[in-house]
Amino acid sequence: MILGDFLKALGQMTDGRFLGVLAAGLGLTVALLAGFYALFVAVVGWLVPESLTLPWIGEIAWVDDALTWAGVPLMLLLSVFLMVPVASAFIGLFLETIAAAVERRHYPDLPPPRTIGLGEGLVDALKFLGVLLAVNLAALVLYVLFAPIAPFLFWAVNGILLGREYAQLVALRRTDAAGAAAFRRRHRPAIFAAGVLMAVPLTIPVVNILVPILGVATFTHLHQRLSAAAAPPVRSA
């Protein structure tokens, strides 16, 4: 069923509102990578001389240029970790656009959603971004110690975190904070599984740009499906 939610989200990727958010995501990701790469080049230029003299080998020129070019694949690798905070930022910035597009196409009979103020959404997104960064930095130790299973640890850690945040904010559009928390507790296994489904493509460069959009759309479907299943049956008169 979770895969069905994901496939519905994937089937809407040609929606104009999805494509608009995707364009913004490309710009944000490229800007982040360019900023980190510029910082890397500046640090290399400051710390590394243009040439080195080694015993028995002699002078090796353009060392800093070689390291600068080596930074390109490094940035691609870094994009895996950069997409975690990017995904978090997207939740706060584009939640309403994506969720509203999904509901308009698939759930047109729903009443208007609860309005989440810009301040409320921004504060929650920033708090979650801090948690994401802190947990992933701490988990780096585990990734190094258990390198053979590092991808599985990454998926599990970020599956928990992303699942919680996507479920929380999507639910908040339809209920209050207490109701959103109850929804997360009631459907914890499904939310974790959907979170892992979002975390796995985060480790694939280029593909990971789609994850924030697909995440919001998938969890919108998941919330509607689970809420409908949990609703008491309507008795006929």
Short mmCIF file of C-alpha atoms in Angstrom, two decimals, residues 18-130:
data_model
loop_
_atom_site.label_atom_id
_atom_site.label_comp_id
_atom_site.label_asym_id
_atom_site.label_seq_id
_atom_site.Cartn_x
_atom_site.Cartn_y
_atom_site.Cartn_z
CA PHE A 18 5.27 19.81 -9.13
CA LEU A 19 7.53 20.97 -11.98
CA GLY A 20 7.65 24.48 -10.54
CA VAL A 21 8.79 23.15 -7.18
CA LEU A 22 11.28 20.87 -8.94
CA ALA A 23 12.80 23.89 -10.70
CA ALA A 24 13.14 25.64 -7.36
CA GLY A 25 14.71 22.49 -5.91
CA LEU A 26 17.25 22.31 -8.71
CA GLY A 27 18.20 25.93 -8.08
CA LEU A 28 18.51 25.41 -4.33
CA THR A 29 20.58 22.24 -4.71
CA VAL A 30 22.91 23.73 -7.34
CA ALA A 31 23.37 26.84 -5.19
CA LEU A 32 24.27 24.72 -2.14
CA LEU A 33 26.72 22.57 -4.09
CA ALA A 34 28.28 25.61 -5.75
CA GLY A 35 28.66 27.29 -2.38
CA PHE A 36 30.31 24.26 -0.79
CA TYR A 37 32.56 23.78 -3.83
CA ALA A 38 33.64 27.45 -3.74
CA LEU A 39 34.41 27.06 -0.03
CA PHE A 40 36.40 23.87 -0.74
CA VAL A 41 38.42 25.60 -3.49
CA ALA A 42 39.12 28.57 -1.22
CA VAL A 43 40.34 26.32 1.60
CA VAL A 44 42.53 24.30 -0.80
CA GLY A 45 44.03 27.50 -2.21
CA TRP A 46 44.77 28.74 1.30
CA LEU A 47 46.23 25.55 2.75
CA VAL A 48 47.90 23.84 -0.21
CA PRO A 49 50.85 25.34 -2.13
CA GLU A 50 50.88 25.36 -5.92
CA SER A 51 53.79 22.91 -5.93
CA LEU A 52 55.52 20.44 -3.62
CA THR A 53 59.07 19.10 -3.61
CA LEU A 54 59.33 15.43 -2.67
CA PRO A 55 62.51 13.42 -1.97
CA TRP A 56 63.70 11.36 -4.99
CA ILE A 57 60.82 12.73 -7.05
CA GLY A 58 61.47 16.44 -7.24
CA GLU A 59 59.00 19.23 -7.70
CA ILE A 60 55.34 18.45 -8.33
CA ALA A 61 53.54 21.45 -9.76
CA TRP A 62 49.85 22.38 -9.73
CA VAL A 63 49.02 20.39 -6.62
CA ASP A 64 46.24 22.75 -5.68
CA ASP A 65 44.70 22.49 -9.16
CA ALA A 66 44.68 18.69 -8.91
CA LEU A 67 42.94 18.84 -5.54
CA THR A 68 40.46 21.36 -6.91
CA TRP A 69 39.47 18.99 -9.72
CA ALA A 70 39.30 16.14 -7.23
CA GLY A 71 36.66 18.16 -5.41
CA VAL A 72 34.14 17.56 -8.21
CA PRO A 73 33.44 13.88 -7.37
CA LEU A 74 33.67 14.86 -3.70
CA MET A 75 30.81 17.31 -4.19
CA LEU A 76 28.72 14.62 -5.91
CA LEU A 77 29.29 12.38 -2.90
CA LEU A 78 28.52 15.27 -0.57
CA SER A 79 25.23 15.85 -2.39
CA VAL A 80 23.94 12.68 -0.72
CA PHE A 81 24.31 14.33 2.68
CA LEU A 82 23.32 17.80 1.47
CA MET A 83 19.98 16.49 0.25
CA VAL A 84 19.02 15.62 3.81
CA PRO A 85 18.82 19.28 4.93
CA VAL A 86 17.48 20.25 1.49
CA ALA A 87 14.64 17.76 1.96
CA SER A 88 13.96 19.28 5.37
CA ALA A 89 13.92 22.83 4.01
CA PHE A 90 11.50 21.79 1.27
CA ILE A 91 8.99 20.48 3.79
CA GLY A 92 8.54 23.95 5.26
CA LEU A 93 8.81 25.91 2.01
CA PHE A 94 6.72 23.86 -0.43
CA LEU A 95 4.49 21.63 1.71
CA GLU A 96 1.30 23.52 0.90
CA THR A 97 1.94 23.71 -2.85
CA ILE A 98 2.56 19.98 -3.27
CA ALA A 99 -0.06 18.74 -0.78
CA ALA A 100 -2.73 21.02 -2.26
CA ALA A 101 -1.93 19.78 -5.79
CA VAL A 102 -2.29 16.16 -4.64
CA GLU A 103 -5.57 16.81 -2.85
CA ARG A 104 -6.99 18.78 -5.78
CA ARG A 105 -6.38 15.87 -8.15
CA HIS A 106 -7.06 12.84 -5.94
CA TYR A 107 -9.26 14.09 -3.06
CA PRO A 108 -11.39 16.94 -4.47
CA ASP A 109 -14.14 16.49 -1.85
CA LEU A 110 -11.91 17.31 1.12
CA PRO A 111 -12.72 20.49 3.06
CA PRO A 112 -10.16 23.33 3.02
CA PRO A 113 -7.05 22.45 5.04
CA ARG A 114 -6.04 24.04 8.31
CA THR A 115 -3.80 27.02 7.61
CA ILE A 116 -0.22 26.62 8.87
CA GLY A 117 1.23 30.08 9.33
CA LEU A 118 4.56 30.96 7.74
CA GLY A 119 6.11 31.51 11.16
CA GLU A 120 4.83 28.17 12.50
CA GLY A 121 6.05 26.28 9.45
CA LEU A 122 9.42 28.02 9.39
CA VAL A 123 10.10 27.46 13.10
CA ASP A 124 9.20 23.79 12.83
CA ALA A 125 11.34 23.34 9.70
CA LEU A 126 14.34 25.03 11.34
CA LYS A 127 14.01 22.92 14.49
CA PHE A 128 13.80 19.76 12.44
CA LEU A 129 16.76 20.85 10.30
CA GLY A 130 18.82 21.21 13.47
#
